[in-house]
Coordinates of C-alpha atoms in Angstrom, one line a residue:
X1345 CA 9.3 32.1 0.5
X1346 CA 12.8 30.7 1.1
X1347 CA 15.9 32.3 -0.4
X1348 CA 19.3 30.9 -1.3
X1349 CA 22.3 32.1 -3.3
X1350 CA 23.1 30.0 -6.3
X1351 CA 26.1 31.7 -8.1
X1352 CA 28.3 34.7 -7.7
X1353 CA 27.8 34.4 -3.9
X1354 CA 29.6 36.5 -1.3
X1355 CA 29.0 33.7 1.2
X1356 CA 26.9 30.6 1.5
X1357 CA 24.1 32.6 3.0
X1358 CA 24.7 36.0 1.4
X1359 CA 24.6 37.5 -2.1
X1360 CA 26.0 40.6 -3.7
X1361 CA 25.2 42.7 -6.8
X1362 CA 25.1 40.4 -9.7
X1363 CA 24.6 37.2 -7.7
X1364 CA 21.9 34.8 -8.8
X1365 CA 19.5 33.9 -6.0
X1366 CA 16.8 31.2 -6.0
X1367 CA 13.5 32.1 -4.4
X1368 CA 11.3 29.1 -3.4
X1369 CA 7.6 29.2 -2.9
X1370 CA 4.3 28.0 -4.2
X1371 CA 2.8 28.6 -7.7
X1372 CA 5.9 30.5 -8.9
X1373 CA 5.4 30.0 -12.7
X1374 CA 3.5 33.2 -13.1
X1375 CA 6.0 35.4 -11.2
X1376 CA 7.5 38.0 -13.5
X1377 CA 9.3 40.3 -11.1
X1378 CA 10.9 40.3 -7.6
X1379 CA 11.0 43.4 -5.5
X1380 CA 14.0 43.7 -3.1
X1381 CA 12.2 45.7 -0.3
X1382 CA 15.3 46.6 1.7
X1383 CA 14.6 48.6 4.9
X1384 CA 11.4 50.4 6.1
X1385 CA 9.6 52.5 3.5
X1386 CA 9.8 52.3 -0.3
X1387 CA 12.8 54.5 -0.8
X1388 CA 15.3 51.7 -1.2
X1389 CA 13.0 49.2 -3.1
X1390 CA 14.6 47.8 -6.2
X1391 CA 12.8 45.7 -8.8
X1392 CA 14.3 43.0 -11.0
X1393 CA 12.9 40.7 -13.7
X1394 CA 12.8 36.9 -13.2
X1395 CA 15.5 35.0 -15.2
X1396 CA 13.9 31.6 -14.9
X1397 CA 10.6 30.5 -13.4
X1398 CA 9.7 27.0 -12.3
X1399 CA 6.7 25.6 -10.5
X1400 CA 8.2 26.1 -7.0
X1401 CA 11.1 28.5 -7.6
X1402 CA 12.4 31.5 -9.6
X1403 CA 15.9 32.7 -10.2
X1404 CA 16.8 36.4 -10.3
X1405 CA 20.0 38.4 -10.5
X1406 CA 20.5 40.7 -7.5
X1407 CA 20.3 44.3 -8.9
X1408 CA 22.6 47.1 -8.2
X1409 CA 21.7 49.1 -5.1
X1410 CA 19.6 46.2 -3.7
X1411 CA 19.7 46.1 0.1
X1412 CA 19.3 43.2 2.6
X1413 CA 15.7 42.7 3.5
X1414 CA 12.5 41.0 2.6
X1415 CA 11.2 40.2 -0.9
X1416 CA 7.9 40.6 -2.8
X1417 CA 6.8 38.6 -5.9
X1418 CA 4.8 40.3 -8.6
X1419 CA 2.9 38.1 -11.1
X1420 CA 2.4 38.7 -14.8
X1421 CA -1.1 40.1 -14.1
X1422 CA 0.3 42.6 -11.5
X1423 CA -0.8 40.7 -8.4
X1424 CA 1.6 41.1 -5.6
X1425 CA 2.5 38.7 -2.8
X1426 CA 2.9 39.7 0.8
X1427 CA 6.4 40.5 2.0
X1428 CA 8.4 37.3 2.5
X1429 CA 9.2 36.0 5.9
X1430 CA 12.6 35.1 4.6
X1431 CA 15.3 37.8 4.5
X1432 CA 17.9 37.9 1.7
X1433 CA 21.3 39.1 2.9
X1434 CA 23.0 41.4 0.3
X1435 CA 26.6 42.4 1.1
X1436 CA 28.2 45.6 -0.3
X1437 CA 31.6 45.8 -1.9
X1438 CA 33.8 42.7 -1.4
X1439 CA 31.7 41.7 1.6
X1440 CA 32.8 38.8 3.7
X1441 CA 34.1 35.7 1.9
X1442 CA 35.4 32.5 3.5
X1443 CA 37.8 30.3 1.6
X1444 CA 35.3 27.5 2.1
X1445 CA 31.9 27.9 3.5
X1446 CA 29.4 25.0 4.2
X1447 CA 25.9 24.7 5.4
X1448 CA 23.7 21.7 6.2
X1449 CA 20.0 22.0 5.4
X1450 CA 18.0 20.4 8.2
X1451 CA 19.5 19.2 11.4
X1452 CA 16.9 16.5 11.6
X1453 CA 16.2 14.5 8.5
X1454 CA 13.4 11.9 8.1
X1455 CA 14.1 8.8 6.2
X1456 CA 12.7 8.8 2.6
X1457 CA 11.1 12.2 3.2
X1458 CA 10.5 14.8 0.5
X1459 CA 13.4 16.9 1.9
X1460 CA 16.7 14.8 2.0
X1461 CA 19.8 15.6 4.0
X1462 CA 21.6 18.4 2.0
X1463 CA 25.0 19.9 2.3
X1464 CA 25.8 23.2 0.5
X1465 CA 29.4 24.2 -0.3
X1466 CA 30.8 27.5 -1.5
X1467 CA 34.5 28.1 -2.3
X1468 CA 36.1 31.4 -3.3
X1469 CA 38.8 29.5 -5.2
X1470 CA 38.9 26.5 -7.5
X1471 CA 39.6 23.4 -5.5
X1472 CA 38.9 19.7 -5.3
X1473 CA 37.3 18.2 -2.1
X1474 CA 35.6 15.0 -1.1
X1475 CA 32.4 15.0 1.0
X1476 CA 32.3 11.9 3.2
X1477 CA 29.1 10.8 4.9
X1478 CA 30.0 9.3 8.3
X1479 CA 27.9 7.5 10.8
X1480 CA 29.1 8.9 14.1
X1481 CA 28.1 6.0 16.3
X1482 CA 30.7 3.7 14.9
X1483 CA 32.7 6.0 12.7
X1484 CA 31.8 4.1 9.5
X1485 CA 32.2 6.0 6.3
X1486 CA 28.9 5.4 4.5
X1487 CA 29.3 7.3 1.2
X1488 CA 31.5 9.9 -0.5
X1489 CA 31.2 12.5 -3.2
X1490 CA 34.3 13.8 -5.0
X1491 CA 33.7 17.4 -6.0
X1492 CA 35.4 20.0 -8.1
X1493 CA 34.3 23.4 -6.7
X1494 CA 33.9 26.4 -8.9
X1495 CA 34.6 29.8 -7.3
X1496 CA 31.4 31.6 -6.2
X1497 CA 29.1 28.7 -7.2
X1498 CA 27.1 26.8 -4.6
X1499 CA 27.5 23.1 -5.0
X1500 CA 25.1 20.7 -3.2
X1501 CA 25.1 17.0 -2.2
X1502 CA 22.0 15.2 -1.0
X1503 CA 21.3 11.9 0.8
X1504 CA 17.9 10.2 1.2
X1505 CA 18.9 7.8 4.0
X1506 CA 19.7 4.9 1.7
X1507 CA 22.8 3.2 0.3
X1508 CA 22.4 1.1 -2.8
X1509 CA 18.7 1.1 -2.1
X1510 CA 19.0 -0.1 1.4
X1511 CA 17.8 1.9 4.4
X1512 CA 20.5 3.0 6.8
X1513 CA 20.1 2.9 10.6
X1514 CA 18.6 6.0 12.3
X1515 CA 21.1 7.9 14.3
X1516 CA 23.7 10.7 14.3
X1517 CA 25.5 11.4 11.0
X1518 CA 27.7 14.1 9.7
X1519 CA 29.1 15.3 6.4
X1520 CA 32.8 15.8 6.5
X1521 CA 34.5 17.9 3.8
X1522 CA 38.0 16.5 3.1
X1523 CA 40.8 18.1 1.3
X1524 CA 41.5 16.6 -2.1
X1525 CA 40.3 13.2 -3.4
X1526 CA 39.5 10.3 -1.1
X1527 CA 37.6 7.0 -1.2
X1528 CA 35.1 5.7 1.4
X1529 CA 37.6 3.0 2.5
X1530 CA 40.5 5.4 2.8
X1531 CA 38.8 8.1 4.9
X1532 CA 39.8 6.5 8.2
X1533 CA 43.0 4.9 7.0
X1534 CA 44.7 7.9 5.3
X1535 CA 43.0 10.6 7.4
X1536 CA 43.0 13.4 4.9
X1537 CA 42.7 16.9 6.3
X1538 CA 39.1 17.7 7.4
X1539 CA 38.1 21.2 6.2
X1540 CA 34.6 21.3 7.7
X1541 CA 31.9 19.2 9.3
X1542 CA 28.2 19.4 9.3
X1543 CA 26.2 17.1 11.6
X1544 CA 22.6 16.0 11.4
X1545 CA 20.2 13.3 12.7
X1546 CA 18.5 10.7 10.6
X1547 CA 15.2 9.6 12.0
X1548 CA 13.0 6.9 10.6
X1549 CA 9.4 8.0 11.5
X1550 CA 7.4 11.1 11.9
X1551 CA 4.6 11.5 14.4
X1552 CA 1.4 11.3 12.3
X1553 CA -0.9 13.8 14.2
X1554 CA 0.3 17.4 13.4
X1555 CA -1.5 19.2 16.2
X1556 CA -2.4 19.2 19.8
X1557 CA -3.3 15.7 20.9
X1558 CA -3.8 13.3 23.8
X1559 CA -3.4 9.5 24.0
X1560 CA -6.5 7.4 24.7
X1561 CA -6.6 5.1 27.7
X1562 CA -8.9 2.3 28.9
X1563 CA -11.1 1.2 26.0
X1564 CA -9.1 3.5 23.6
X1565 CA -5.8 1.7 24.3
X1566 CA -4.4 -1.3 22.4
X1567 CA -5.7 -4.6 23.6
X1568 CA -8.8 -3.3 25.3
X1569 CA -11.9 -5.5 25.1
X1570 CA -14.6 -4.2 22.9
X1571 CA -18.0 -5.8 22.1
X1572 CA -17.0 -9.0 20.3
X1573 CA -13.5 -8.0 19.5
X1574 CA -10.2 -6.6 20.9
X1575 CA -9.0 -3.1 20.1
X1576 CA -6.2 -3.6 17.7
X1577 CA -4.8 0.0 17.7
X1578 CA -4.1 3.1 19.7
X1579 CA -6.5 6.1 19.7
X1580 CA -4.9 9.5 19.5
X1581 CA -7.5 12.2 20.2
X1582 CA -7.2 15.6 18.4
X1583 CA -9.7 18.1 16.9
X1584 CA -11.4 17.1 13.7
X1585 CA -9.5 18.6 10.9
X1586 CA -6.1 18.2 12.4
X1587 CA -3.7 17.3 9.6
X1588 CA -2.3 13.7 9.4
X1589 CA 0.9 12.7 7.7
X1590 CA 2.5 9.3 6.9
X1591 CA 4.5 8.1 9.9
X1592 CA 6.6 6.1 7.4
X1593 CA 6.7 6.3 3.6
X1594 CA 5.7 3.4 1.5
X1595 CA 3.0 2.2 -0.9
X1596 CA -0.8 2.6 -0.3
X1597 CA -2.3 -0.9 0.1
X1598 CA -5.9 0.2 0.8
X1599 CA -8.0 3.4 0.7
X1600 CA -11.6 2.5 1.6
X1601 CA -14.6 3.2 3.8
X1602 CA -15.9 0.7 6.4
X1603 CA -18.8 1.0 8.8
X1604 CA -16.5 0.7 11.9
X1605 CA -13.2 2.1 10.6
X1606 CA -14.8 5.0 8.6
X1607 CA -12.5 6.4 6.0
X1608 CA -9.2 4.5 6.4
X1609 CA -5.8 4.1 4.7
X1610 CA -3.3 1.3 4.9
X1611 CA 0.4 1.9 3.9
X1612 CA 3.0 -0.8 3.4
X1613 CA 6.0 0.8 5.1
X1614 CA 9.1 1.2 2.9
X1615 CA 12.0 -1.1 3.8
X1616 CA 10.0 -2.6 6.7
X1617 CA 7.7 -5.6 7.1
X1618 CA 5.2 -3.3 8.8
X1619 CA 1.8 -2.0 7.7
X1620 CA 0.5 1.3 9.0
X1621 CA -3.2 1.9 9.3
X1622 CA -5.0 5.2 9.8
X1623 CA -8.7 5.1 10.6
X1624 CA -11.7 7.5 11.2
X1625 CA -10.3 10.1 8.8
X1626 CA -12.6 13.0 8.1
X1627 CA -12.6 12.5 4.4
X1628 CA -11.3 9.8 2.0
X1629 CA -7.6 10.2 1.6
X1630 CA -6.6 11.7 -1.8
X1631 CA -4.0 8.9 -2.1
X1632 CA -4.9 6.1 -4.5
X1633 CA -4.1 2.4 -4.0
X1634 CA -0.6 1.8 -5.3
X1635 CA 0.5 5.4 -4.8
X1636 CA 4.0 6.0 -3.4
X1637 CA 4.1 8.0 -0.2
X1638 CA 7.1 9.6 1.5
X1639 CA 7.6 9.9 5.2
X1640 CA 5.8 13.0 6.4
X1641 CA 3.6 13.4 3.3
X1642 CA 0.0 14.6 4.0
X1643 CA -2.5 11.8 4.0
X1644 CA -5.7 13.3 5.3
X1645 CA -7.3 14.8 8.5
X1646 CA -8.5 13.6 11.9
X1647 CA -12.2 12.9 11.8
X1648 CA -14.9 10.8 13.5
X1649 CA -16.2 8.8 10.6
X1650 CA -17.4 5.2 11.1
X1651 CA -17.9 3.9 14.6
X1652 CA -16.0 6.6 16.3
X1653 CA -16.6 8.2 19.7
X1654 CA -15.2 11.7 19.3
X1655 CA -12.6 13.0 16.9
X1656 CA -9.4 10.9 16.9
X1657 CA -7.0 8.9 14.8
X1658 CA -7.2 5.1 15.4
X1659 CA -3.6 4.0 14.5
X1660 CA -2.5 0.4 13.9
X1661 CA 0.8 -1.3 13.3
X1662 CA 0.8 -4.8 11.8
X1663 CA 3.7 -7.2 11.4
X1664 CA 4.5 -8.9 8.1
X1665 CA 3.2 -10.2 5.9
X1666 CA 0.7 -7.4 6.6
X1667 CA -2.7 -6.0 7.6
X1668 CA -5.2 -8.9 7.7
X1669 CA -3.0 -10.9 5.3
X1670 CA -1.2 -13.1 7.8
X1671 CA 0.3 -10.4 10.0
X1672 CA -0.6 -9.5 13.6
X1673 CA -1.4 -6.2 15.3
X1674 CA 1.3 -4.7 17.6
X1675 CA 0.9 -2.1 20.4
X1676 CA 1.9 1.2 18.7
X1677 CA 1.8 3.3 21.8
X1678 CA 5.6 3.1 22.7
X1679 CA 6.6 4.0 19.2
X1680 CA 4.0 6.8 19.0
X1681 CA 5.4 8.3 22.2
X1682 CA 8.9 8.0 20.9
X1683 CA 8.2 9.7 17.6
X1684 CA 6.3 12.3 19.5
X1685 CA 9.4 13.3 21.4
X1686 CA 11.3 14.5 18.3
X1687 CA 8.8 15.3 15.6

């Protein structure tokens, strides 16, 4: 479970009695109560009822006498979850309160992933600010959000790596919180006071094999001569059952079985002219043809189906117009090794 303060917050990462906190997890619709476990033992445990339940989160009001510590969810049928890994911070009395507190969620953000870049802001007084998104490499102001902040209420802005539907270059970005109202074009010219900054990196691909792995050489490398054909991809060896994710989001073009490729999936990469092919998967991918996929979404598991010698992912990259539709295979190894360094 993950915990964040929503309203009546003492700080961006801390609540107080009466604050509303949001607890995120799986299958939360049946959660009826939350137990604030506090310290060791049961003497300081405090129970509160859920204010609102959603599929992946519940909201609760922090009860009087609640202490900082882990949480436990209790379902309507009485079933109890293990103690959360996340710790909620509950401050006593006035606690600490900054005039303006900010937090960026995720120092590394994958383009078009399920979790976008997010900036949380908390002010202890009513004020107007502008959040500017700046590309650090050239100082370009990419977007801005004018915000009227309400005291004690966490306000968030998110960014998915696009501007007017167009993908932005990977690189180092930062949210800059500016005093008062500003426009994108005026950020550099008028230089309003910067109240806070929150940097993050935007990266455009995620390494597809999510476990211990090695790169194939010789006949397992791109361009190797095989019986009657040339090897058109790069083999990445890993244990069968190792999870696979989409290196780049996009649309599923093919989800089929073939005697040589085994269970395979082809994704047309979003905002690219590249197709991404994943072969020898243990099972047919649950993704249907035409389905939209985000960067880093699960697509299946490493296997050895088809004409495979050992458990591995056979990974292909094809230039436009696409996989066996006029495109050409490209050596994916340099990019795989690059993605492997940061993801």
